[in-house]
Coordinates of C-alpha atoms in Angstrom, one line a residue:
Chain A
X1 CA 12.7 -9.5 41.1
X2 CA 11.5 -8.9 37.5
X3 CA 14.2 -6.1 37.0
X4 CA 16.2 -8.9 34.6
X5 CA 13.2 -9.2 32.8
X6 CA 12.7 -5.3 32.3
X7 CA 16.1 -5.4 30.3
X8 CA 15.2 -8.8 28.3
X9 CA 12.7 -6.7 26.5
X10 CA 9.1 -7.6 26.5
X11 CA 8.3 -11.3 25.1
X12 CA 5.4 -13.1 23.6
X13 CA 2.6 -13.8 26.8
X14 CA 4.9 -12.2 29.1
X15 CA 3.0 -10.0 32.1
X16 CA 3.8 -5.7 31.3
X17 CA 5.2 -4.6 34.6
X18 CA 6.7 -1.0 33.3
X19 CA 8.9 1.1 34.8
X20 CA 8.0 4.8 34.7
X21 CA 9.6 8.0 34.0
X22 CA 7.7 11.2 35.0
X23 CA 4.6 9.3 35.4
X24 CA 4.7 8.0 31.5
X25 CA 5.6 3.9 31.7
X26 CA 8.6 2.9 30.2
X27 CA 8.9 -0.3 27.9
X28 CA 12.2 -2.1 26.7
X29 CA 12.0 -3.8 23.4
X30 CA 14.3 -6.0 22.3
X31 CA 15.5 -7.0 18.7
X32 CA 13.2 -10.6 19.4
X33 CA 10.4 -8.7 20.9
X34 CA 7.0 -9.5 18.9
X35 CA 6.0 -6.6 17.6
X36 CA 2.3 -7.6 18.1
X37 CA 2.9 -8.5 21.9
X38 CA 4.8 -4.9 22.2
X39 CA 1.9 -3.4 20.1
X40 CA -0.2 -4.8 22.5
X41 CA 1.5 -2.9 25.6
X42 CA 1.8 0.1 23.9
X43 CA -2.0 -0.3 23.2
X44 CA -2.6 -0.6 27.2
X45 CA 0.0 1.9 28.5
X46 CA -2.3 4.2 25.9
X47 CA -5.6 3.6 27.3
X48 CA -4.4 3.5 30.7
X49 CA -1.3 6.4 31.0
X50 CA -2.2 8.2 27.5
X51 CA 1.7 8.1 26.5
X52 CA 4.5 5.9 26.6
X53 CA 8.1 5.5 25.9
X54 CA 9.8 2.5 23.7
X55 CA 13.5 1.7 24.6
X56 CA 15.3 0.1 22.4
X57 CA 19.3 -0.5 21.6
X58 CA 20.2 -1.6 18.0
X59 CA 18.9 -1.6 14.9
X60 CA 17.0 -5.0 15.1
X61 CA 15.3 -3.4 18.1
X62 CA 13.9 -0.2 17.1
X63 CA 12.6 -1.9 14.4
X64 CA 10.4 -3.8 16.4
X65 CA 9.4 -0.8 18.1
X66 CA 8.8 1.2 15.3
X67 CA 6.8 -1.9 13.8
X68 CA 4.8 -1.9 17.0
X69 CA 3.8 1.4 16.9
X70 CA 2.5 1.4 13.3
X71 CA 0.3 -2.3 14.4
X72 CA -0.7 -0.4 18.0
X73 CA -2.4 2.3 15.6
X74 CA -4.7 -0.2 14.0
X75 CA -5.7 -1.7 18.0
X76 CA -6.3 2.0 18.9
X77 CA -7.7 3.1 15.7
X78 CA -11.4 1.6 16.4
X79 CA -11.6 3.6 19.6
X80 CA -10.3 6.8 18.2
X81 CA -7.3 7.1 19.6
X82 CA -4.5 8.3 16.8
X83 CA -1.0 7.7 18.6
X84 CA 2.1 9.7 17.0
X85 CA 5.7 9.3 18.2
X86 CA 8.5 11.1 18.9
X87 CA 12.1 9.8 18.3
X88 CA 14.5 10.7 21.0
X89 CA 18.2 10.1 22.5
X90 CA 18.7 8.9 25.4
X91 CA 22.3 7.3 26.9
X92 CA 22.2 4.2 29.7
X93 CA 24.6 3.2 31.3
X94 CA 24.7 -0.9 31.4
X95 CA 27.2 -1.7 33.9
X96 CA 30.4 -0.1 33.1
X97 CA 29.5 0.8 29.2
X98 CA 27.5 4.4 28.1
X99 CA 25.0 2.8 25.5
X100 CA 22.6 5.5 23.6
X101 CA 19.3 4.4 22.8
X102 CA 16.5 5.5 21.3
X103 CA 13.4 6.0 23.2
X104 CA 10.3 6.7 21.0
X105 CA 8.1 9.1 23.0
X106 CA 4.3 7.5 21.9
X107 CA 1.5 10.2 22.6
X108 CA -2.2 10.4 21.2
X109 CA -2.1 13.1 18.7
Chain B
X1 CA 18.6 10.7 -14.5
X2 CA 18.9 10.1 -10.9
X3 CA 15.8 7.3 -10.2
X4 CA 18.8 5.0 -9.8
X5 CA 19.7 7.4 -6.8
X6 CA 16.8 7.6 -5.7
X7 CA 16.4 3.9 -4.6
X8 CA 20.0 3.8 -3.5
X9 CA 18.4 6.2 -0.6
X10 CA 21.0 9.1 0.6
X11 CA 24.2 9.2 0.3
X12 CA 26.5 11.9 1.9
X13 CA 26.4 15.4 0.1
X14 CA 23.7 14.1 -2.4
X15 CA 21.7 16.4 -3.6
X16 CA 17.9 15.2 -2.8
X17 CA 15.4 14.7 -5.7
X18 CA 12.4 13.4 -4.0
X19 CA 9.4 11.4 -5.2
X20 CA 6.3 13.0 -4.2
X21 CA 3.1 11.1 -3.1
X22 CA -0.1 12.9 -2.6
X23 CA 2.0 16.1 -2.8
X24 CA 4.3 15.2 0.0
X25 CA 7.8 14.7 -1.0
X26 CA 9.1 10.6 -0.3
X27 CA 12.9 10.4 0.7
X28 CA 14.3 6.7 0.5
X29 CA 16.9 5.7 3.5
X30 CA 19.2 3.0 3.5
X31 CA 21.1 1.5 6.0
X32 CA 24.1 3.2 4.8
X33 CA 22.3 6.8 4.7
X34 CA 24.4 8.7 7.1
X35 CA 21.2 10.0 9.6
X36 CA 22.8 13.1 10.0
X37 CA 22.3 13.8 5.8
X38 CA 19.0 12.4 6.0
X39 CA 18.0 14.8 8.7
X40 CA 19.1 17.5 7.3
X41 CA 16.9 16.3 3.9
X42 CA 13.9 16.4 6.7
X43 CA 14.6 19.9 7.6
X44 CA 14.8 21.2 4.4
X45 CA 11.6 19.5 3.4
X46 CA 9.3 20.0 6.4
X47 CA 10.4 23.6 6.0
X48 CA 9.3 23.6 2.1
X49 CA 6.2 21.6 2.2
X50 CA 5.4 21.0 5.4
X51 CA 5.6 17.2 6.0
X52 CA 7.8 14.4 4.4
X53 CA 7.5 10.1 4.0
X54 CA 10.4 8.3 4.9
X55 CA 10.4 5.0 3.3
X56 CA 12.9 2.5 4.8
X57 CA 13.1 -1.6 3.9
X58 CA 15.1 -3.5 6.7
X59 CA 16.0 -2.8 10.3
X60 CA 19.2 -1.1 9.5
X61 CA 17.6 1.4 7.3
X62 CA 15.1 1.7 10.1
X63 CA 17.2 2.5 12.7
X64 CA 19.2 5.0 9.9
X65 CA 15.3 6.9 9.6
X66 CA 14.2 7.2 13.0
X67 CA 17.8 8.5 14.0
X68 CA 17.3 11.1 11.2
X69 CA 13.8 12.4 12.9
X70 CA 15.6 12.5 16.2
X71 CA 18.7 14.5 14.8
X72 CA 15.4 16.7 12.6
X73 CA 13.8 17.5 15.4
X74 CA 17.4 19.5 16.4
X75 CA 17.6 21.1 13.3
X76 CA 14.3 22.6 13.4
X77 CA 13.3 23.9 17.3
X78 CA 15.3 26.5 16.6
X79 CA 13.0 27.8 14.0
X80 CA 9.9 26.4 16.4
X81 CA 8.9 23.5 14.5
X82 CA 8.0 20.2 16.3
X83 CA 8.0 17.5 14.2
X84 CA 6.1 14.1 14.9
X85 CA 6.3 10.9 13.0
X86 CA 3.9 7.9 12.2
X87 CA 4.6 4.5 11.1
X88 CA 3.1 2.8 8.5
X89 CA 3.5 -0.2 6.5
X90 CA 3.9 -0.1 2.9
X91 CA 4.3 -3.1 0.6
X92 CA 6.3 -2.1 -2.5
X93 CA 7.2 -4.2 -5.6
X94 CA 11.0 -4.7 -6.8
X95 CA 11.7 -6.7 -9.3
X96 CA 9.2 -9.4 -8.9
X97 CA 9.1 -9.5 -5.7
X98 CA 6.8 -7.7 -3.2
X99 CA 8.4 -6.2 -0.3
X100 CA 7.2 -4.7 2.9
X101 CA 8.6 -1.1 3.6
X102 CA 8.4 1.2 6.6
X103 CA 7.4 5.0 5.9
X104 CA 7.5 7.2 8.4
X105 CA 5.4 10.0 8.2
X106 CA 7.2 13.5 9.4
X107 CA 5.1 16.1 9.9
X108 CA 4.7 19.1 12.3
X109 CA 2.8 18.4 15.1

């Protein structure tokens, strides 16, 4: 199944299949995510969900996300949308290890 | 005076002299600025003046700014604020050469 693929993060041409948590989809970024291709997804979860989460573990990866959510404003900016996000906590556990990541809540405003 | 400081970003139990842009107080993080310092920088000014740029260069100081927003938001719910943020991009120049910088805009939502 494509759950390995979930935890890759997302990568350049590669097909969003999100998981969800309380009905807002859920996508993992990874420190060699694109930030366009992820600005992309968040661009769609928007439209589609209004709101969605970015996971990411490391520095190198919330980066990307962060970089993604400034490019996503400039896809959404043309239909009006204005997307905010909200920083948050959130500990995994990834096998036997606790990890904490940081999940970026991404709402319209 | 304390410019030199200022572009070293926060360090522990510094006091905070911020730049202001447009009126709303800039506070540079580095990837050394312990988040908990920084957020408590945030508190004090989205309590002051309502909103506050967070101006980060590199993934490390990234991951430093977005924690502090995250630890922020903490600080403040007691008092009822809910603070958002919104990436930009900002190219700065040092030196001679022209960097690209993250800010983070904090404001209550």
């Amino acid at each position: 199944m494509d759950s390995d693929s979930k935890k890759k993060g997302l990568t350049s041409g590669q097909r969003v299949a999100p998981n969800f948590i309380d009905g807002v989809p859920l996508l993992q970024v990874a420190s060699n995510s694109p930030p366009s291709s992820v600005a992309g997804a968040v661009a769609g979860c928007i439209r589609d969900y209004r709101s969605c989460y970015l996971q990411a573990i490391g520095a190198g990866a919330v980066n990307q996300a962060v970089k993604a959510v400034a490019i996503a404003r400039g896809y959404l900016a043309p239909s009006g949308d204005d997307i905010i996000c909200i920083p948050q906590f959130h500990d995994v556990k990834i096998g036997e290890e606790e990890r904490t990541t940081i999940r970026l809540l991404v709402q319209i405003r």
